Structure formats: C-alpha cells, structure tokens
Coordinates of C-alpha atoms in Angstrom, one line a residue:
Chain A
X275 CA -81.2 -10.6 304.4
X276 CA -83.9 -13.0 305.5
X277 CA -87.3 -13.0 303.9
X278 CA -90.3 -14.2 306.0
X279 CA -93.4 -15.6 304.5
X280 CA -96.3 -16.4 306.8
X281 CA -99.2 -18.5 305.6
X282 CA -101.8 -18.4 308.4
X283 CA -104.2 -20.6 306.5
X284 CA -101.5 -23.4 306.5
X285 CA -100.0 -22.3 309.8
X286 CA -96.6 -22.2 308.2
X287 CA -93.9 -19.6 308.8
X288 CA -91.3 -19.9 306.0
X289 CA -87.9 -18.2 306.6
X290 CA -85.9 -17.8 303.4
X291 CA -82.2 -17.2 304.0
X292 CA -79.6 -16.1 301.5
X293 CA -75.8 -15.9 301.1
X294 CA -73.5 -16.4 304.1
X295 CA -75.2 -17.1 307.4
X296 CA -72.1 -16.2 309.4
X297 CA -72.2 -15.5 313.1
X298 CA -73.4 -11.9 312.8
X299 CA -76.0 -12.6 310.1
X300 CA -77.2 -15.6 312.2
X301 CA -77.6 -13.6 315.4
X302 CA -79.5 -10.8 313.5
X303 CA -81.7 -13.4 311.9
X304 CA -82.2 -15.1 315.3
X305 CA -83.7 -11.9 316.7
X306 CA -86.0 -11.4 313.7
X307 CA -87.1 -15.1 313.9
X308 CA -88.0 -14.8 317.6
X309 CA -90.2 -11.7 316.8
X310 CA -91.8 -13.4 313.8
X311 CA -92.6 -16.5 315.8
X312 CA -94.2 -14.4 318.4
X313 CA -96.3 -12.7 315.8
X314 CA -97.3 -16.0 314.2
X315 CA -98.3 -17.5 317.5
X316 CA -100.7 -14.5 318.0
X317 CA -102.5 -15.7 314.9
X318 CA -102.4 -19.5 315.0
X319 CA -102.2 -22.1 317.7
X320 CA -98.6 -22.7 318.8
X321 CA -99.2 -26.4 318.6
X322 CA -100.1 -26.1 314.9
X323 CA -97.4 -23.7 313.8
X324 CA -94.8 -25.2 311.5
X325 CA -91.5 -23.4 310.7
X326 CA -89.5 -24.0 307.5
X327 CA -86.0 -22.7 307.1
X328 CA -85.4 -22.4 303.3
X329 CA -81.7 -22.7 302.6
X330 CA -81.8 -22.8 298.8
X331 CA -79.8 -19.6 298.4
X332 CA -77.3 -20.2 301.3
X333 CA -73.7 -21.2 300.7
X334 CA -72.3 -21.0 304.2
X335 CA -73.5 -21.4 307.7
X336 CA -71.8 -20.8 311.1
X337 CA -72.3 -22.6 314.3
X338 CA -74.6 -19.8 315.5
X339 CA -77.0 -20.7 312.7
X340 CA -77.1 -24.4 313.8
X341 CA -77.9 -23.2 317.3
X342 CA -80.8 -21.0 316.0
X343 CA -82.2 -24.0 314.2
X344 CA -82.1 -26.0 317.5
X345 CA -83.6 -23.1 319.4
X346 CA -86.4 -22.6 316.9
X347 CA -87.2 -26.3 316.8
X348 CA -87.5 -26.4 320.6
X349 CA -89.8 -23.5 320.7
X350 CA -92.5 -25.1 318.6
X351 CA -94.2 -28.4 318.7
X352 CA -92.1 -31.5 318.0
X353 CA -91.9 -32.5 314.3
X354 CA -93.0 -29.0 313.1
X355 CA -89.5 -27.7 312.2
X356 CA -87.7 -28.4 309.0
X357 CA -84.7 -27.2 307.0
X358 CA -85.0 -27.5 303.2
X359 CA -83.0 -26.8 300.1
X360 CA -79.6 -27.4 301.7
X361 CA -76.5 -27.6 299.5
X362 CA -74.4 -30.8 299.9
X363 CA -71.9 -28.8 302.0
X364 CA -74.5 -27.4 304.3
X365 CA -76.2 -30.8 304.5
X366 CA -72.9 -32.4 305.5
X367 CA -72.7 -30.2 308.5
X368 CA -76.0 -31.4 309.8
X369 CA -75.2 -35.0 309.1
X370 CA -71.8 -34.7 310.8
X371 CA -73.5 -33.3 314.0
X372 CA -76.2 -36.0 313.8
X373 CA -78.9 -33.3 313.7
X374 CA -80.2 -34.0 310.2
X375 CA -83.0 -36.3 311.3
X376 CA -83.9 -34.4 314.4
X377 CA -84.2 -31.1 312.4
X378 CA -85.7 -32.7 309.3
X379 CA -83.0 -31.5 307.1
X380 CA -83.2 -32.1 303.3
Chain B
X132 CA -56.8 -78.6 330.8
X133 CA -55.1 -75.3 330.1
X134 CA -57.4 -72.3 330.1
X135 CA -57.3 -69.4 327.6
X136 CA -54.9 -67.4 329.7
X137 CA -52.4 -70.2 329.9
X138 CA -52.6 -70.9 326.2
X139 CA -52.2 -67.2 325.5
X140 CA -49.3 -67.0 327.8
X141 CA -47.5 -69.9 326.0
X142 CA -48.1 -68.4 322.6
X143 CA -46.9 -65.0 323.6
X144 CA -43.8 -66.5 325.3
X145 CA -42.8 -68.2 322.1
X146 CA -43.5 -65.1 320.2
X147 CA -41.4 -63.0 322.5
X148 CA -38.5 -65.3 322.1
X149 CA -38.9 -65.1 318.3
X150 CA -39.0 -61.3 318.6
X151 CA -35.6 -61.4 320.4
X152 CA -34.1 -63.7 317.8
X153 CA -35.4 -61.5 314.9
X154 CA -33.2 -58.7 316.2
X155 CA -30.2 -60.7 315.1
X156 CA -31.3 -60.7 311.5
X157 CA -30.3 -58.0 309.1
X158 CA -32.3 -56.7 306.2
X159 CA -31.0 -59.3 303.8
X160 CA -31.8 -62.3 305.9
X161 CA -35.3 -60.8 306.7
X162 CA -35.9 -60.2 303.0
X163 CA -34.9 -63.8 302.2
X164 CA -37.6 -65.0 304.6
X165 CA -40.1 -62.6 303.1
X166 CA -39.3 -64.0 299.6
X167 CA -39.7 -67.5 300.9
X168 CA -43.2 -66.8 302.4
X169 CA -44.2 -65.1 299.1
X170 CA -43.1 -68.0 297.0
X171 CA -44.7 -70.6 299.2
X172 CA -48.0 -68.7 299.4
X173 CA -48.1 -68.1 295.7
X174 CA -47.5 -71.8 294.9
X175 CA -50.3 -72.8 297.2
X176 CA -52.8 -70.1 296.1
X177 CA -55.2 -72.2 294.2
X178 CA -55.3 -75.1 296.8
X179 CA -55.8 -72.6 299.6
X180 CA -58.6 -70.8 297.7
X181 CA -60.4 -74.0 297.1
X182 CA -60.0 -75.0 300.8
X183 CA -61.4 -71.6 301.9
X184 CA -64.4 -71.9 299.6
X185 CA -65.0 -75.5 300.6
X186 CA -64.8 -74.8 304.3
X187 CA -66.8 -71.5 304.5
X188 CA -69.2 -71.9 301.6
X189 CA -68.5 -68.2 300.9
X190 CA -67.5 -66.6 297.7
X191 CA -66.1 -68.0 294.5
X192 CA -63.0 -70.1 294.7
X193 CA -61.5 -68.7 291.5
X194 CA -61.9 -65.2 292.9
X195 CA -60.3 -66.3 296.2
X196 CA -57.4 -67.6 294.1
X197 CA -57.1 -64.1 292.6
X198 CA -57.2 -62.6 296.1
X199 CA -54.5 -65.0 297.2
X200 CA -52.4 -64.0 294.2
X201 CA -52.9 -60.3 294.9
X202 CA -52.1 -60.8 298.6
X203 CA -48.9 -62.6 297.7
X204 CA -47.7 -60.9 294.5
X205 CA -48.8 -57.4 294.8
X206 CA -48.1 -57.0 298.4
X207 CA -44.7 -58.6 298.0
X208 CA -43.9 -56.3 295.1
X209 CA -45.0 -53.3 297.1
X210 CA -42.9 -54.1 300.2
X211 CA -39.9 -56.0 298.8
X212 CA -37.6 -53.0 298.3
X213 CA -38.5 -51.2 301.5
X214 CA -36.0 -50.8 304.3
X215 CA -37.5 -52.1 307.4
X216 CA -34.6 -53.3 309.5
X217 CA -31.8 -51.3 311.2
X218 CA -30.9 -47.9 309.7
X219 CA -33.5 -46.9 307.2
X220 CA -32.3 -43.3 306.5
X221 CA -29.5 -41.0 307.5
X222 CA -29.5 -37.2 306.9
X223 CA -26.3 -35.4 307.6
X224 CA -27.8 -31.9 307.4
X225 CA -30.4 -32.6 310.1
X226 CA -28.2 -35.0 311.9
X227 CA -31.0 -37.5 312.2
X228 CA -30.6 -41.2 311.6
X229 CA -33.8 -43.2 311.4
X230 CA -33.8 -46.7 312.7
X231 CA -36.6 -49.1 312.3
X232 CA -37.8 -50.7 315.5
X233 CA -40.0 -53.7 315.3
X234 CA -43.0 -53.7 317.6
X235 CA -43.1 -57.2 319.0
X236 CA -45.8 -59.9 319.1
X237 CA -48.8 -59.1 316.9
X238 CA -52.1 -60.8 317.4
X239 CA -53.8 -60.9 314.0
X240 CA -57.5 -61.6 313.7
X241 CA -58.7 -63.2 310.5
X242 CA -62.1 -62.7 308.9
X243 CA -64.2 -65.5 307.5
X244 CA -64.7 -63.6 304.3
X245 CA -61.0 -63.5 303.3
X246 CA -59.3 -66.1 305.4
X247 CA -56.4 -67.3 303.3
X248 CA -55.6 -64.0 301.6
X249 CA -55.5 -62.1 304.9
X250 CA -53.1 -64.6 306.4
X251 CA -50.8 -64.3 303.4
X252 CA -50.9 -60.5 303.5
X253 CA -50.3 -60.3 307.3
X254 CA -47.6 -62.9 307.2
X255 CA -45.7 -61.0 304.6
X256 CA -45.9 -57.6 306.3
X257 CA -45.1 -59.2 309.7
X258 CA -42.1 -61.1 308.6
X259 CA -40.9 -58.0 306.6
X260 CA -41.0 -56.0 309.8
X261 CA -39.6 -58.8 312.1
X262 CA -42.8 -59.0 314.2
X263 CA -43.8 -62.5 315.3
X264 CA -47.5 -62.9 314.5
X265 CA -50.2 -65.1 316.1
X266 CA -53.3 -65.7 314.0
X267 CA -56.7 -66.0 315.5
X268 CA -58.9 -67.7 312.9
X269 CA -62.6 -67.3 312.5
X270 CA -64.3 -70.6 313.7
X271 CA -65.9 -71.1 310.3
X272 CA -62.6 -70.8 308.5
X273 CA -60.3 -72.5 311.0
X274 CA -58.8 -75.2 308.8
X275 CA -57.9 -73.1 305.8
X276 CA -56.6 -70.2 308.0
X277 CA -54.3 -72.4 310.0
X278 CA -53.1 -74.3 306.9
X279 CA -52.2 -71.0 305.2
X280 CA -50.3 -69.9 308.4
X281 CA -48.5 -73.3 308.5
X282 CA -47.3 -72.9 304.9
X283 CA -46.1 -69.4 305.5
X284 CA -44.4 -70.3 308.8
X285 CA -42.6 -73.3 307.3
X286 CA -41.3 -71.3 304.5
X287 CA -40.1 -68.4 306.7
X288 CA -38.3 -70.7 309.2
X289 CA -36.6 -72.7 306.5
X290 CA -35.3 -69.4 305.1
X291 CA -33.9 -68.4 308.4
X292 CA -36.6 -66.6 310.3
X293 CA -36.9 -67.6 314.0
X294 CA -39.1 -70.5 315.1
X295 CA -42.6 -69.4 316.0
X296 CA -42.3 -66.3 313.9
X297 CA -45.8 -67.3 312.7
X298 CA -48.2 -69.1 315.1
X299 CA -51.9 -69.7 315.3
X300 CA -54.3 -70.5 318.1
X301 CA -55.1 -74.2 318.7
X302 CA -58.8 -73.4 318.5
X303 CA -61.1 -70.5 317.7
X304 CA -62.2 -69.1 321.0
X305 CA -63.4 -65.6 321.9
X306 CA -61.9 -66.0 325.4
X307 CA -58.5 -67.0 323.9
X308 CA -58.5 -64.2 321.5
X309 CA -59.4 -61.7 324.2
X310 CA -56.6 -63.1 326.4
X311 CA -54.1 -62.7 323.6
X312 CA -55.2 -59.2 322.8
X313 CA -55.0 -58.1 326.4
X314 CA -51.7 -59.9 327.2
X315 CA -49.2 -57.4 328.5
X316 CA -46.5 -58.5 326.1
X317 CA -48.7 -58.3 323.0
X318 CA -47.4 -55.3 321.1
X319 CA -50.2 -54.8 318.6
X320 CA -53.6 -56.2 317.6
X321 CA -54.3 -56.3 313.9
X322 CA -58.0 -56.7 313.7
X323 CA -59.7 -57.3 310.4
X324 CA -63.3 -58.1 311.1
X325 CA -66.7 -56.8 312.2
X326 CA -67.4 -53.8 314.4
X327 CA -67.7 -55.8 317.6
X328 CA -64.3 -57.4 317.1
X329 CA -62.7 -54.1 316.3
X330 CA -64.2 -52.6 319.4
X331 CA -62.9 -55.4 321.5
X332 CA -59.4 -54.9 320.0
X333 CA -59.4 -51.2 320.8
X334 CA -60.8 -51.9 324.3
X335 CA -58.1 -54.5 325.0
X336 CA -55.6 -52.1 326.3
X337 CA -53.1 -53.0 323.6
X338 CA -52.5 -50.7 320.6
X339 CA -54.7 -51.8 317.8
X340 CA -55.2 -51.3 314.1
X341 CA -58.7 -52.0 313.2
X342 CA -61.1 -51.5 310.3
X343 CA -64.6 -50.3 309.8
X344 CA -67.8 -51.3 308.0
X345 CA -68.1 -50.3 304.4
X346 CA -71.3 -48.8 303.0
X347 CA -69.8 -47.7 299.8
X348 CA -71.9 -45.3 297.7
X349 CA -71.0 -45.3 294.0
X350 CA -72.1 -42.0 292.4
X351 CA -72.7 -42.2 288.6
X352 CA -72.5 -38.7 287.4
X353 CA -74.0 -37.7 284.1
X354 CA -70.7 -37.4 282.2
X355 CA -69.8 -41.0 283.0
X356 CA -69.4 -43.6 280.3
X357 CA -72.5 -45.7 280.9
X358 CA -71.5 -49.1 279.5
X359 CA -68.1 -48.8 281.2
X360 CA -69.8 -48.0 284.5
X361 CA -72.1 -51.1 284.4
X362 CA -69.2 -53.3 283.4
X363 CA -67.0 -52.1 286.2
X364 CA -69.5 -52.0 289.0
X365 CA -70.7 -55.6 288.3
X366 CA -67.1 -56.7 288.0
X367 CA -66.5 -55.3 291.4
X368 CA -69.7 -56.3 293.1
X369 CA -69.7 -59.9 291.9
X370 CA -66.1 -60.4 292.8
X371 CA -66.1 -63.2 295.4
X372 CA -69.8 -62.7 295.6
X373 CA -69.6 -59.2 297.2
X374 CA -67.4 -60.2 300.2
X375 CA -64.8 -57.4 299.8
X376 CA -65.6 -54.7 302.4
X377 CA -64.7 -52.0 299.8
X378 CA -67.3 -53.3 297.3
X379 CA -70.2 -51.0 296.2
X380 CA -73.3 -51.1 298.3
X381 CA -75.5 -48.5 296.6
X382 CA -75.6 -47.0 293.1
X383 CA -76.7 -43.4 293.2
X384 CA -77.4 -42.3 289.6
X385 CA -78.6 -39.1 288.1
X386 CA -82.1 -39.3 286.7
X387 CA -81.0 -38.1 283.3
X388 CA -78.9 -41.3 282.7
X389 CA -80.7 -43.8 285.0
X390 CA -82.7 -45.5 282.3
X391 CA -79.7 -46.0 280.1
X392 CA -77.6 -47.3 283.1
X393 CA -80.4 -49.7 284.1
X394 CA -80.4 -51.2 280.6
X395 CA -76.7 -51.7 280.6
X396 CA -76.9 -53.4 284.0
X397 CA -79.7 -55.6 282.8
X398 CA -77.7 -56.5 279.7
X399 CA -75.0 -57.8 282.0
X400 CA -77.1 -59.9 284.2
X401 CA -78.3 -57.5 286.9
X402 CA -81.9 -58.1 287.9
X403 CA -84.1 -55.2 289.1
X404 CA -86.5 -56.2 291.8
X405 CA -90.1 -55.2 292.1
X406 CA -91.5 -53.8 295.4
X407 CA -92.6 -57.2 296.8
X408 CA -89.2 -58.8 296.0
X409 CA -87.4 -55.9 297.6
X410 CA -89.4 -56.3 300.7
X411 CA -88.6 -60.1 300.8
X412 CA -85.0 -59.4 300.3
X413 CA -84.9 -56.7 303.0
X414 CA -86.4 -59.2 305.5
X415 CA -83.8 -61.8 304.6
X416 CA -80.6 -59.7 304.5
X417 CA -80.8 -58.0 307.8
X418 CA -82.2 -59.2 311.1
X419 CA -85.0 -56.9 312.0
X420 CA -84.3 -57.2 315.7
X421 CA -80.5 -57.0 315.9
X422 CA -79.9 -54.9 312.8
X423 CA -77.1 -57.3 311.8
X424 CA -76.4 -58.8 308.4
X425 CA -77.7 -62.3 308.0
X426 CA -74.5 -64.4 307.8
X427 CA -76.3 -67.0 305.7
X428 CA -76.3 -64.7 302.7
X429 CA -72.8 -63.4 303.0
X430 CA -70.8 -64.3 299.8
X431 CA -73.6 -66.3 298.3
X432 CA -74.5 -66.0 294.6
X433 CA -77.4 -63.8 293.6
X434 CA -79.6 -66.7 292.6
X435 CA -79.1 -68.4 295.9
X436 CA -79.9 -65.2 297.8
X437 CA -83.1 -64.7 295.7
X438 CA -84.2 -68.3 296.4
X439 CA -83.6 -67.9 300.1
X440 CA -85.7 -64.7 299.9
X441 CA -88.5 -66.5 298.2
X442 CA -88.5 -65.3 294.7
X443 CA -87.2 -66.5 291.3
X444 CA -84.7 -64.7 289.1
X445 CA -83.8 -65.3 285.4
X446 CA -80.9 -67.7 284.7
X447 CA -77.7 -65.9 284.5
X448 CA -78.6 -63.3 287.1
X449 CA -75.4 -62.1 288.7
X450 CA -76.6 -59.2 290.9
X451 CA -79.9 -58.1 292.6
X452 CA -80.8 -54.4 292.2
X453 CA -83.2 -53.0 294.8
X454 CA -84.8 -49.6 294.2
X455 CA -84.6 -47.5 297.4
X456 CA -85.8 -44.1 298.3
X457 CA -84.6 -43.6 301.8
X458 CA -81.6 -44.4 304.0
X459 CA -81.6 -45.7 307.6
X460 CA -82.1 -48.8 309.8
X461 CA -85.7 -49.0 308.7
X462 CA -84.4 -49.5 305.1
X463 CA -82.0 -52.5 305.5
X464 CA -80.9 -52.5 301.9
X465 CA -79.5 -49.0 302.4
X466 CA -76.7 -50.6 304.6
X467 CA -73.8 -52.9 304.0
X468 CA -74.8 -56.3 302.4
X469 CA -71.8 -58.5 301.7
X470 CA -73.5 -60.3 298.8
X471 CA -74.3 -59.5 295.2
X472 CA -77.1 -57.0 296.2
X473 CA -77.0 -53.3 295.3
X474 CA -79.3 -50.6 296.4
X475 CA -80.4 -48.3 293.5
X476 CA -81.1 -44.6 294.2
X477 CA -82.1 -42.2 291.4
X478 CA -81.2 -38.6 292.2
X479 CA -82.6 -35.5 290.6
X480 CA -79.2 -34.0 289.9
X481 CA -75.7 -33.4 291.2
X482 CA -76.6 -31.9 294.6
X483 CA -79.3 -34.3 295.3
X484 CA -77.0 -37.2 294.4
X485 CA -74.2 -35.8 296.6
X486 CA -76.6 -35.5 299.6
X487 CA -77.7 -39.1 299.2
X488 CA -74.1 -40.2 299.0
X489 CA -73.3 -38.3 302.2
X490 CA -76.1 -40.0 304.0
X491 CA -75.0 -43.4 302.8
X492 CA -71.4 -42.7 303.7
X493 CA -72.2 -41.5 307.2
X494 CA -74.7 -44.2 308.0
X495 CA -72.8 -47.4 308.2
X496 CA -69.7 -46.7 306.0
X497 CA -68.0 -43.7 307.5
X498 CA -64.3 -43.5 306.8
X499 CA -64.2 -46.5 304.5
X500 CA -64.5 -46.0 300.7
X501 CA -66.5 -44.0 298.2
X502 CA -66.7 -44.4 294.5
X503 CA -67.5 -42.0 291.6
X504 CA -67.8 -42.5 287.9
X505 CA -67.5 -39.2 286.1
X506 CA -65.5 -37.4 283.4
X507 CA -65.9 -34.0 285.1
X508 CA -63.0 -33.1 287.3
X509 CA -64.8 -30.5 289.2
X510 CA -67.6 -33.0 290.2
X511 CA -64.9 -35.5 291.1
X512 CA -63.2 -32.9 293.3
X513 CA -66.5 -31.9 295.0
X514 CA -67.4 -35.5 295.6
X515 CA -63.9 -36.3 297.0
X516 CA -64.1 -33.3 299.4
X517 CA -67.5 -34.3 300.8
X518 CA -67.0 -38.0 301.4
X519 CA -65.6 -39.1 304.7
X520 CA -63.6 -42.0 303.3
X521 CA -60.0 -43.2 303.4
X522 CA -60.3 -44.1 299.7
X523 CA -62.3 -42.3 297.0
X524 CA -61.9 -44.4 293.9
X525 CA -62.6 -42.8 290.5
X526 CA -63.8 -44.6 287.5
X527 CA -62.7 -47.9 289.1
X528 CA -64.3 -51.1 290.4
X529 CA -64.5 -50.3 294.1
X530 CA -63.5 -53.8 295.5
X531 CA -60.3 -54.0 293.6
X532 CA -59.8 -50.2 293.7
X533 CA -60.1 -50.0 297.5
X534 CA -57.7 -52.9 298.0
X535 CA -55.2 -51.1 295.9
X536 CA -52.3 -51.8 293.5
X537 CA -54.4 -52.9 290.5
X538 CA -56.3 -49.9 289.2
X539 CA -54.5 -47.3 291.2
X540 CA -51.3 -46.7 293.2
X541 CA -52.7 -47.3 296.6
X542 CA -50.6 -49.7 298.7
X543 CA -52.2 -53.1 298.2
X544 CA -53.7 -54.2 301.4
X545 CA -56.4 -56.5 302.9
X546 CA -56.8 -54.3 306.0
X547 CA -58.3 -50.9 305.1
X548 CA -58.3 -48.3 307.8
X549 CA -61.3 -46.0 308.2
X550 CA -59.8 -43.2 310.2
X551 CA -61.4 -41.4 313.1
X552 CA -64.9 -41.6 311.6
X553 CA -64.6 -45.4 311.7
X554 CA -63.0 -45.3 315.1
X555 CA -59.7 -46.4 313.6
X556 CA -56.3 -45.0 314.2
X557 CA -55.6 -44.5 310.5
X558 CA -57.5 -44.1 307.3
X559 CA -54.8 -45.7 305.2
X560 CA -54.4 -49.1 303.5
X561 CA -52.4 -51.0 306.1
X562 CA -49.0 -52.1 305.0
X563 CA -45.5 -52.9 306.4
X564 CA -44.9 -49.3 307.3
X565 CA -47.6 -49.5 310.0
X566 CA -45.8 -52.3 311.7
X567 CA -42.7 -50.7 312.9
X568 CA -41.8 -47.6 314.9
X569 CA -39.0 -45.3 313.8
X570 CA -36.3 -44.5 316.3
X571 CA -34.5 -41.3 315.6
X572 CA -30.9 -40.9 316.7
X573 CA -30.4 -37.1 316.8
X574 CA -26.9 -35.6 316.6
X575 CA -26.4 -32.1 317.8
X576 CA -27.4 -29.5 315.3
X577 CA -28.0 -26.0 316.6
X578 CA -31.1 -24.1 315.9
X579 CA -29.2 -20.8 315.4
X580 CA -32.3 -18.7 315.3
X581 CA -33.6 -20.0 318.6
X582 CA -30.2 -19.6 320.2
X583 CA -30.0 -16.0 319.0
X584 CA -33.2 -15.2 321.0
X585 CA -31.9 -14.0 324.4
X586 CA -33.6 -15.3 327.5
X587 CA -34.1 -11.7 328.7
X588 CA -36.3 -11.0 325.7
X589 CA -38.4 -14.1 326.6
X590 CA -38.8 -13.0 330.1
X591 CA -39.5 -9.3 329.3
X592 CA -43.3 -8.9 329.1
X593 CA -43.0 -5.6 327.2
X594 CA -41.2 -7.5 324.4
X595 CA -44.2 -8.2 322.1
X596 CA -44.6 -10.8 319.4
X597 CA -43.3 -8.5 316.7
X598 CA -40.2 -7.8 318.6
X599 CA -39.6 -11.5 319.2
X600 CA -40.2 -12.1 315.5
X601 CA -37.7 -9.4 314.6
X602 CA -35.0 -10.9 316.8
X603 CA -35.8 -14.4 315.6
X604 CA -35.7 -13.5 311.9
X605 CA -32.7 -11.2 312.1
X606 CA -29.9 -11.8 309.6
X607 CA -31.7 -14.6 307.8

C-alpha cells in the first residue's frame, strides 16, 4: 500500500512505500504514481515538481520497482527525483546497478 | 641490440626447456627444491628487507623483514604437505584419478610496495607446482627484486630444480613485460600491481591471475571492544607504512562510540586533522587531474606525509585521521591511500554505517577486503553478506588478516584475488593450488540410473518430466 503526500507549497510529491515492493506491487504503484504525477502537474509547474520515494518501511524491491524509479525520474526535471530511507540491502541494489547517484538514493 | 620480443623469446625458450625438465621430477625432488628456496629466502630475509627499503624508500625495513618471513615461513608451512606432482588423488568408487598438471612458463609481475616478499612467495608456489617463473620487476625496485630472485633460483637449482626455473628480465621495461605476457608459450601471467597492469595482463591473450585495488572499510560496531579496536587498526595501518593493499582505508564508526574510539586512537598516536589540514592532505594524496594516488606519499611515515602536505603534527604521530562526510572522486581521501592515512566517517547507527561501507566498498575497493569489529554475530553476518569482498576479516588487523595465516586460517598469500567485481578470475588468496590444472583419468563407472532411462522415453514427447523422474528414480 502506497501513501501519497503532496505539498503544493513546496512542489513536492512524496510517495511512501511499505513492505515488499515485488513485481505486482510495483506495477500497481506505478499506475498510481503516474496518475498522481499528472494531478500534481496540474497544480504546480512540471519544472518545479520534486518527487521523493520514501523507502523507510520497505524491505524488498523487485526489478520492476527500479524501473519505476527510472521512469519517474525521467518524467520530471533533472535532479528533482530522490529515493530516501533505504535499508542497506535495498541501497546495495542501487549501488550495484550504478544508479544510486543518478537517482539520489540515500 | 635485441628488442623486447627477442629478449622475451629467449626467456620463454629457456623457461620452456625448464618446464620440460621439471616433468622428470617427482614430488620428493620438487619438495626438496621448495625446501631449499624457503631456507635461502628465510636466511636472507633481513638483508633483502633492508635492500628493498633502501632502494624504494617505501615502508619500514623491519616490517619488510616480517613480510619476508611471512612469505617464506607461512607460505612454506601452508604448501609443504600438498601433493602437486603426479597423482594427487585416487578414488576407486568414482574411478577417477586426479593428476596434477603444471601450467608452463609463468610471467610474474612484482609491485614496488612488496618487491622481495612477493618474489619469495611466487618463487615458492611456482617451484612447488613445477612452473618456471620469469619475474618482471618494478623499475623502482629492480635491484632488490632481482637479487631475491637470484637467491631463490640458486637455491632451487642446487637442490635439483632445472636451470632457469626462476628467471628475471634484464631490465624493467613495459614493452618487454608486454611481450612476455603476450608470448604464445607463456602459460600464465601472475599480475600483482595496479589496475592498469592488471588490465594489461588480462588483455594480453594469456590466462592471467590479477588483483584489484583495495578500499577497505573498517566498520566499528557499537559492541566492539574500543581499546582493542584502536590498537589493532593502528597495528595494521602503520604496518610497512600502509603499503599492504588489504590495509584499512576508512574507519566507519557508530556515533555512540565515536568519541571514545577517537580518544583511544589519539592515545596511540593517531592525529585527527582539522578542515584545512584535510584539504591540504587531499590535494597532496591524489592528483586532481588523473585521480591517481601520488606515488611520493606511498609508504611514507605519517609525519613525512604531513610535512609534504604543509602542516605540522605532534611528535610520535603514527597515523593521520581525516574526517569525511561523503564518498567519491571529489573526496580523494575516501579512496585508497597506501600511506598511514585513514578516512574517518561517523555514522548514525547500524544501517547508516552499513550504507557508508557499501559505498566505500563499491567505489574503489570492490572484491578486495572488508573489516568489522563487533561482538554481535548477527551484525557480523549482515555485514559479511553485504560486502563484495574476497575477505571479510572480523576483529582482526586488516593488513595481516587479508594476507592470511596469522590471525585466521586463510591461505597466506601476497596476491589477493578480488573476484568478478574486481575483474579478477578468483576472489581467493592465491596459492599453489591456483598454479596447476587437474587432469582426471576416468575409468568406466556406469551411471545405472541414466542407463535405465530408455531412449524411447527420451524421444516420446508425451512422456512428461514426472514420468522421466519416475523411471530415473525407480528402484533406488
């Protein structure tokens, strides 16, 4: 279950994920994210919008989730996407793929 | 004047003849030669250590003498009883007889940081496996390298090994080394050195065993014994002035114990730099254009490094500690520095510390070594699982721990594989076992279960996997 928190005053869309982001959960979240992004862009400039994926409560990610991170990052302005609160195991996946810097993973 | 290809050709020809003559020796004669090399190297250990220090200006001669002793004594003890010639095992049940098969001429590249110990180590494992070896010295360590090779060669030949079982190049030359590595009759390149050398070895077209850079993170977890930690880390990092590739490069300490650990370090001669000093040290240690380590600081004492960087340190300073927040090429002290310099990271807790260690491991040290001080087995297990390292040393000085045989039961070695991450063929400590192939003579032993599976069943598409399993497992 993904929680979405939109702060129009800061132009930030925060997506809070939990549990196992396996292939199915990732695909479902992906659809929701696309819809929320659209909604956010109706309220703030697309250049200003920042998206944060909060992973504090996530213990597993599938390849599909990494793809969603990449897609989301590409759909907004450069440098406006970040992934926070990763566990060491999740962090390692991003480091191994060389995407940790590109996606601002912490 | 003979060019590199001619010289390489001559060396390889002699080595090939030696390889042929080696085949006539049995295990006993081979071991006699190994014993002789060991004895000669051990007797010359101090003289060679002093020669290495005098010629290269790197390290501490007393520590080089210890390295020579380790390379001779521990390596010899590790390999002396191993069967490496002829039949090494026979199993009647399987019908398989294993026979050791030497590889042939080995080209062994020697680093400037450990010239004499590396020659002793590679001579022992080469003679043990009946492989003629040709040493390619680093130009800054040519004399001590070739002198060590000469001592080992004389001892081996006197004990019955073939002439030219150990050779060395008449000069240090990139072209000559490249010609040797690529020679069609070179069987193996044993490349201990920097990344460009290892890449050249793997690109030569000859099978190669290489090494990787070490950017060893040492994680000090909150249950660690703090005075013990400081003692062991400094013992390791100051050994030969930080020239062992497995030495610690960054301390990652949990915030809760950082203050106490700092005090213990300071009590033992570690000096914590201020921001300005850190900046000066960063500029000195790594070339800002090439990103390469400054060779002038490799293996120099802490006080000399500080002076070169342009700041003073108290008398008795043995190691420079530089607080760091980030990791990457823009933060030079977050990478490998083969000198008594340690990066100091303070982490909020276990997870944050692990993430810092992962980054350090992957940026510049992948596959090499990682270190942890902890008394919590679960934390140790988690750390071990996450690090991409051939060696994860626990509660152990990393230099000595990585080399093996002193604080753990790793095979003692001066060539540490870094696995696929480090672009090496293996992640193991290289030893004699890596220098021969095993030939298997296989007598007929039926696989009854396979033979009970009729060909008709294999060709019948309607016969599914369960049916095949049923037939295969019938009457077991």
